[in-house]
GROMACS .gro file of N, CA and C in nm:
model
  321
    1MET      N    1  -0.708   0.097   2.108
    1MET     CA    2  -0.778  -0.046   2.090
    1MET      C    3  -0.646  -0.121   1.971
    2ARG      N    4  -0.628  -0.221   1.975
    2ARG     CA    5  -0.504  -0.282   1.916
    2ARG      C    6  -0.570  -0.324   1.775
    3THR      N    7  -0.459  -0.296   1.666
    3THR     CA    8  -0.450  -0.323   1.535
    3THR      C    9  -0.474  -0.448   1.478
    4PRO      N   10  -0.572  -0.525   1.419
    4PRO     CA   11  -0.557  -0.687   1.392
    4PRO      C   12  -0.419  -0.699   1.294
    5ASP      N   13  -0.351  -0.771   1.304
    5ASP     CA   14  -0.227  -0.835   1.253
    5ASP      C   15  -0.266  -0.882   1.107
    6PRO      N   16  -0.214  -0.791   0.985
    6PRO     CA   17  -0.239  -0.852   0.883
    6PRO      C   18  -0.130  -0.952   0.811
    7THR      N   19  -0.049  -0.961   0.889
    7THR     CA   20   0.035  -1.062   0.847
    7THR      C   21  -0.066  -1.243   0.849
    8ARG      N   22  -0.126  -1.245   0.914
    8ARG     CA   23  -0.225  -1.366   0.924
    8ARG      C   24  -0.255  -1.423   0.810
    9PHE      N   25  -0.282  -1.338   0.699
    9PHE     CA   26  -0.323  -1.348   0.539
    9PHE      C   27  -0.196  -1.386   0.468
   10LEU      N   28  -0.076  -1.378   0.523
   10LEU     CA   29   0.040  -1.410   0.426
   10LEU      C   30   0.075  -1.551   0.481
   11VAL      N   31   0.144  -1.647   0.383
   11VAL     CA   32   0.202  -1.747   0.420
   11VAL      C   33   0.322  -1.727   0.374
   12ARG      N   34   0.423  -1.764   0.454
   12ARG     CA   35   0.603  -1.736   0.461
   12ARG      C   36   0.601  -1.590   0.408
   13GLY      N   37   0.557  -1.467   0.438
   13GLY     CA   38   0.550  -1.351   0.414
   13GLY      C   39   0.496  -1.311   0.236
   14ARG      N   40   0.408  -1.400   0.202
   14ARG     CA   41   0.374  -1.379   0.073
   14ARG      C   42   0.246  -1.365   0.073
   15LEU      N   43   0.154  -1.314  -0.015
   15LEU     CA   44   0.011  -1.313  -0.034
   15LEU      C   45  -0.035  -1.425  -0.134
   16GLU      N   46  -0.085  -1.554  -0.072
   16GLU     CA   47  -0.145  -1.624  -0.180
   16GLU      C   48  -0.300  -1.646  -0.228
   17ARG      N   49  -0.400  -1.563  -0.167
   17ARG     CA   50  -0.518  -1.547  -0.172
   17ARG      C   51  -0.515  -1.458  -0.094
   18LEU      N   52  -0.663  -1.354  -0.146
   18LEU     CA   53  -0.717  -1.281  -0.078
   18LEU      C   54  -0.798  -1.315   0.018
   19PRO      N   55  -0.845  -1.243   0.124
   19PRO     CA   56  -0.906  -1.268   0.258
   19PRO      C   57  -1.044  -1.273   0.204
   20ARG      N   58  -1.153  -1.321   0.244
   20ARG     CA   59  -1.303  -1.310   0.205
   20ARG      C   60  -1.372  -1.175   0.231
   21ARG      N   61  -1.342  -1.166   0.373
   21ARG     CA   62  -1.409  -1.048   0.452
   21ARG      C   63  -1.326  -0.887   0.394
   22ALA      N   64  -1.405  -0.809   0.313
   22ALA     CA   65  -1.364  -0.669   0.319
   22ALA      C   66  -1.314  -0.603   0.358
   23ALA      N   67  -1.306  -0.585   0.508
   23ALA     CA   68  -1.247  -0.526   0.601
   23ALA      C   69  -1.108  -0.584   0.592
   24ASP      N   70  -1.063  -0.730   0.586
   24ASP     CA   71  -0.976  -0.790   0.621
   24ASP      C   72  -0.883  -0.719   0.477
   25ARG      N   73  -0.953  -0.724   0.368
   25ARG     CA   74  -0.873  -0.713   0.216
   25ARG      C   75  -0.830  -0.569   0.237
   26ASP      N   76  -0.911  -0.494   0.303
   26ASP     CA   77  -0.874  -0.335   0.343
   26ASP      C   78  -0.755  -0.313   0.444
   27LEU      N   79  -0.775  -0.414   0.520
   27LEU     CA   80  -0.653  -0.433   0.653
   27LEU      C   81  -0.517  -0.467   0.560
   28LEU      N   82  -0.522  -0.572   0.470
   28LEU     CA   83  -0.422  -0.638   0.442
   28LEU      C   84  -0.331  -0.531   0.338
   29PHE      N   85  -0.413  -0.476   0.228
   29PHE     CA   86  -0.361  -0.383   0.110
   29PHE      C   87  -0.337  -0.243   0.208
   30ALA      N   88  -0.394  -0.192   0.330
   30ALA     CA   89  -0.311  -0.091   0.402
   30ALA      C   90  -0.151  -0.123   0.412
   31TYR      N   91  -0.159  -0.269   0.472
   31TYR     CA   92  -0.028  -0.296   0.537
   31TYR      C   93   0.059  -0.325   0.425
   32VAL      N   94   0.033  -0.335   0.316
   32VAL     CA   95   0.102  -0.377   0.188
   32VAL      C   96   0.179  -0.241   0.133
   33ALA      N   97   0.079  -0.160   0.137
   33ALA     CA   98   0.125  -0.059   0.067
   33ALA      C   99   0.219   0.029   0.168
   34THR      N  100   0.197   0.012   0.303
   34THR     CA  101   0.321   0.081   0.374
   34THR      C  102   0.430   0.024   0.402
   35ARG      N  103   0.404  -0.132   0.336
   35ARG     CA  104   0.556  -0.203   0.328
   35ARG      C  105   0.628  -0.190   0.229
   36VAL      N  106   0.576  -0.149   0.087
   36VAL     CA  107   0.647  -0.086  -0.005
   36VAL      C  108   0.664   0.073  -0.071
   37LEU      N  109   0.598   0.135   0.000
   37LEU     CA  110   0.600   0.259  -0.002
   37LEU      C  111   0.635   0.346   0.113
   38GLU      N  112   0.699   0.443   0.135
   38GLU     CA  113   0.697   0.529   0.227
   38GLU      C  114   0.601   0.677   0.183
   39LEU      N  115   0.503   0.730   0.283
   39LEU     CA  116   0.441   0.808   0.239
   39LEU      C  117   0.507   0.912   0.122
   40ASP      N  118   0.427   0.949   0.049
   40ASP     CA  119   0.442   1.063  -0.029
   40ASP      C  120   0.597   1.022  -0.109
   41GLU      N  121   0.674   0.884  -0.135
   41GLU     CA  122   0.788   0.854  -0.183
   41GLU      C  123   0.723   0.799  -0.325
   42PRO      N  124   0.769   0.881  -0.431
   42PRO     CA  125   0.749   0.844  -0.575
   42PRO      C  126   0.880   0.745  -0.629
   43VAL      N  127   0.831   0.697  -0.703
   43VAL     CA  128   0.862   0.542  -0.767
   43VAL      C  129   0.807   0.536  -0.896
   44THR      N  130   0.907   0.442  -0.961
   44THR     CA  131   0.863   0.409  -1.128
   44THR      C  132   0.762   0.296  -1.116
   45GLU      N  133   0.700   0.278  -1.207
   45GLU     CA  134   0.627   0.186  -1.241
   45GLU      C  135   0.680   0.048  -1.238
   46ARG      N  136   0.819   0.010  -1.273
   46ARG     CA  137   0.872  -0.091  -1.262
   46ARG      C  138   0.946  -0.117  -1.112
   47GLU      N  139   0.964  -0.022  -1.053
   47GLU     CA  140   1.013  -0.024  -0.921
   47GLU      C  141   0.851  -0.070  -0.856
   48LEU      N  142   0.781   0.005  -0.825
   48LEU     CA  143   0.673  -0.046  -0.759
   48LEU      C  144   0.648  -0.229  -0.792
   49THR      N  145   0.620  -0.242  -0.921
   49THR     CA  146   0.622  -0.405  -0.923
   49THR      C  147   0.674  -0.473  -0.909
   50ASP      N  148   0.850  -0.456  -0.891
   50ASP     CA  149   0.955  -0.496  -0.828
   50ASP      C  150   0.921  -0.550  -0.670
   51ARG      N  151   0.862  -0.426  -0.599
   51ARG     CA  152   0.885  -0.447  -0.435
   51ARG      C  153   0.765  -0.541  -0.427
   52LEU      N  154   0.641  -0.495  -0.489
   52LEU     CA  155   0.484  -0.594  -0.477
   52LEU      C  156   0.526  -0.728  -0.523
   53ALA      N  157   0.585  -0.738  -0.607
   53ALA     CA  158   0.652  -0.898  -0.654
   53ALA      C  159   0.740  -0.960  -0.503
   54THR      N  160   0.759  -0.886  -0.400
   54THR     CA  161   0.778  -0.966  -0.317
   54THR      C  162   0.707  -0.982  -0.213
   55PHE      N  163   0.575  -0.961  -0.236
   55PHE     CA  164   0.454  -1.017  -0.152
   55PHE      C  165   0.334  -1.120  -0.229
   56ALA      N  166   0.371  -1.086  -0.381
   56ALA     CA  167   0.234  -1.166  -0.454
   56ALA      C  168   0.313  -1.220  -0.598
   57ASP      N  169   0.247  -1.322  -0.645
   57ASP     CA  170   0.277  -1.375  -0.759
   57ASP      C  171   0.214  -1.285  -0.882
   58ASP      N  172   0.118  -1.212  -0.813
   58ASP     CA  173   0.054  -1.099  -0.914
   58ASP      C  174   0.073  -0.965  -0.889
   59PRO      N  175   0.202  -0.945  -0.892
   59PRO     CA  176   0.220  -0.762  -0.832
   59PRO      C  177   0.139  -0.648  -0.915
   60VAL      N  178   0.129  -0.677  -1.040
   60VAL     CA  179   0.071  -0.603  -1.114
   60VAL      C  180  -0.103  -0.581  -1.078
   61GLY      N  181  -0.201  -0.697  -1.065
   61GLY     CA  182  -0.298  -0.689  -1.013
   61GLY      C  183  -0.283  -0.640  -0.878
   62VAL      N  184  -0.190  -0.640  -0.746
   62VAL     CA  185  -0.186  -0.584  -0.629
   62VAL      C  186  -0.185  -0.449  -0.656
   63ARG      N  187  -0.102  -0.429  -0.755
   63ARG     CA  188  -0.045  -0.241  -0.779
   63ARG      C  189  -0.214  -0.203  -0.798
   64ARG      N  190  -0.278  -0.280  -0.917
   64ARG     CA  191  -0.401  -0.193  -0.973
   64ARG      C  192  -0.524  -0.183  -0.822
   65ASP      N  193  -0.515  -0.300  -0.697
   65ASP     CA  194  -0.554  -0.288  -0.633
   65ASP      C  195  -0.539  -0.185  -0.568
   66LEU      N  196  -0.430  -0.135  -0.508
   66LEU     CA  197  -0.379  -0.048  -0.414
   66LEU      C  198  -0.399   0.111  -0.525
   67VAL      N  199  -0.421   0.115  -0.634
   67VAL     CA  200  -0.465   0.212  -0.728
   67VAL      C  201  -0.612   0.236  -0.693
   68ASP      N  202  -0.711   0.119  -0.688
   68ASP     CA  203  -0.812   0.124  -0.715
   68ASP      C  204  -0.869   0.168  -0.555
   69ARG      N  205  -0.802   0.131  -0.466
   69ARG     CA  206  -0.866   0.132  -0.295
   69ARG      C  207  -0.814   0.304  -0.276
   70GLY      N  208  -0.740   0.347  -0.341
   70GLY     CA  209  -0.695   0.492  -0.326
   70GLY      C  210  -0.584   0.530  -0.244
   71LEU      N  211  -0.495   0.419  -0.212
   71LEU     CA  212  -0.378   0.371  -0.119
   71LEU      C  213  -0.275   0.427  -0.198
   72VAL      N  214  -0.273   0.409  -0.344
   72VAL     CA  215  -0.167   0.457  -0.387
   72VAL      C  216  -0.216   0.541  -0.535
   73THR      N  217  -0.169   0.675  -0.568
   73THR     CA  218  -0.183   0.725  -0.706
   73THR      C  219  -0.108   0.724  -0.796
   74ARG      N  220  -0.128   0.749  -0.911
   74ARG     CA  221  -0.008   0.722  -1.021
   74ARG      C  222  -0.058   0.853  -1.101
   75THR      N  223   0.087   0.880  -1.177
   75THR     CA  224   0.056   1.040  -1.302
   75THR      C  225  -0.010   0.953  -1.365
   76ARG      N  226  -0.046   1.068  -1.444
   76ARG     CA  227  -0.203   1.000  -1.577
   76ARG      C  228  -0.107   0.895  -1.677
   77ASP      N  229  -0.002   0.919  -1.676
   77ASP     CA  230   0.086   0.818  -1.797
   77ASP      C  231   0.079   0.690  -1.727
   78GLY      N  232   0.075   0.641  -1.576
   78GLY     CA  233   0.110   0.568  -1.527
   78GLY      C  234   0.274   0.543  -1.509
   79ALA      N  235   0.346   0.623  -1.534
   79ALA     CA  236   0.494   0.618  -1.503
   79ALA      C  237   0.551   0.632  -1.392
   80THR      N  238   0.494   0.703  -1.297
   80THR     CA  239   0.490   0.701  -1.130
   80THR      C  240   0.398   0.689  -1.059
   81TYR      N  241   0.433   0.654  -0.972
   81TYR     CA  242   0.320   0.620  -0.824
   81TYR      C  243   0.379   0.673  -0.706
   82TRP      N  244   0.284   0.708  -0.625
   82TRP     CA  245   0.316   0.727  -0.466
   82TRP      C  246   0.193   0.700  -0.375
   83ARG      N  247   0.229   0.664  -0.263
   83ARG     CA  248   0.137   0.663  -0.157
   83ARG      C  249   0.093   0.775  -0.125
   84THR      N  250  -0.049   0.775  -0.076
   84THR     CA  251  -0.117   0.941  -0.077
   84THR      C  252  -0.162   0.923   0.078
   85LEU      N  253  -0.204   0.768   0.149
   85LEU     CA  254  -0.276   0.780   0.270
   85LEU      C  255  -0.205   0.738   0.349
   86VAL      N  256  -0.230   0.773   0.462
   86VAL     CA  257  -0.181   0.755   0.590
   86VAL      C  258  -0.257   0.633   0.649
   87THR      N  259  -0.177   0.559   0.731
   87THR     CA  260  -0.247   0.391   0.747
   87THR      C  261  -0.217   0.394   0.879
   88VAL      N  262  -0.316   0.255   0.967
   88VAL     CA  263  -0.283   0.245   1.076
   88VAL      C  264  -0.133   0.205   1.124
   89PHE      N  265  -0.101   0.165   0.997
   89PHE     CA  266   0.056   0.113   1.021
   89PHE      C  267   0.160   0.209   0.980
   90ASP      N  268   0.166   0.332   0.995
   90ASP     CA  269   0.214   0.434   0.938
   90ASP      C  270   0.308   0.447   1.114
   91ASP      N  271   0.396   0.515   1.117
   91ASP     CA  272   0.462   0.573   1.254
   91ASP      C  273   0.415   0.682   1.238
   92LEU      N  274   0.342   0.752   1.314
   92LEU     CA  275   0.334   0.894   1.306
   92LEU      C  276   0.400   0.974   1.432
   93GLY      N  277   0.454   0.916   1.501
   93GLY     CA  278   0.503   0.989   1.636
   93GLY      C  279   0.422   1.050   1.685
   94ASP      N  280   0.415   1.201   1.683
   94ASP     CA  281   0.299   1.260   1.812
   94ASP      C  282   0.183   1.276   1.746
   95ALA      N  283   0.160   1.287   1.584
   95ALA     CA  284   0.054   1.285   1.483
   95ALA      C  285  -0.038   1.189   1.522
   96ASP      N  286  -0.132   1.232   1.430
   96ASP     CA  287  -0.262   1.081   1.414
   96ASP      C  288  -0.293   1.063   1.308
   97ALA      N  289  -0.412   0.956   1.213
   97ALA     CA  290  -0.407   0.953   1.084
   97ALA      C  291  -0.490   1.070   1.022
   98SER      N  292  -0.548   1.133   1.126
   98SER     CA  293  -0.635   1.255   1.087
   98SER      C  294  -0.552   1.388   1.023
   99ASP      N  295  -0.442   1.387   1.069
   99ASP     CA  296  -0.324   1.490   1.026
   99ASP      C  297  -0.269   1.441   0.872
  100GLU      N  298  -0.368   1.402   0.759
  100GLU     CA  299  -0.312   1.407   0.638
  100GLU      C  300  -0.266   1.483   0.544
  101THR      N  301  -0.191   1.542   0.492
  101THR     CA  302  -0.106   1.628   0.435
  101THR      C  303  -0.043   1.581   0.323
  102VAL      N  304  -0.058   1.468   0.252
  102VAL     CA  305  -0.012   1.452   0.139
  102VAL      C  306  -0.022   1.477   0.013
  103THR      N  307   0.062   1.546  -0.024
  103THR     CA  308   0.075   1.610  -0.150
  103THR      C  309   0.161   1.522  -0.267
  104PRO      N  310   0.105   1.542  -0.407
  104PRO     CA  311   0.187   1.469  -0.523
  104PRO      C  312   0.326   1.504  -0.536
  105PRO      N  313   0.394   1.398  -0.555
  105PRO     CA  314   0.547   1.441  -0.594
  105PRO      C  315   0.583   1.530  -0.710
  106SER      N  316   0.668   1.635  -0.697
  106SER     CA  317   0.676   1.719  -0.816
  106SER      C  318   0.722   1.659  -0.945
  107SER      N  319   0.681   1.653  -1.075
  107SER     CA  320   0.742   1.599  -1.190
  107SER      C  321   0.883   1.628  -1.207
   0.00000   0.00000   0.00000
């Protein structure tokens, strides 16, 4: 089965408004998460916000949505973020998305 193209929700590569359908929003956020963070790549709050700014005028809101959806995790103090879930947009080689073995980065 072919994965739907989430870029249809972007205008000139940017998110101008969220799709109405929940499934489309899930697809779009998974796509954005894989574009701004490698799996288990720790980044600062500022770095993640800067990366998200390439996709949206409200990078803080998008960052919050990624955390709320469980696509991105953060430390208690919000200083470090990392992507925790394998998505359909990850290149897994011989593995598949059920092989999720993601651990938090070392502090």
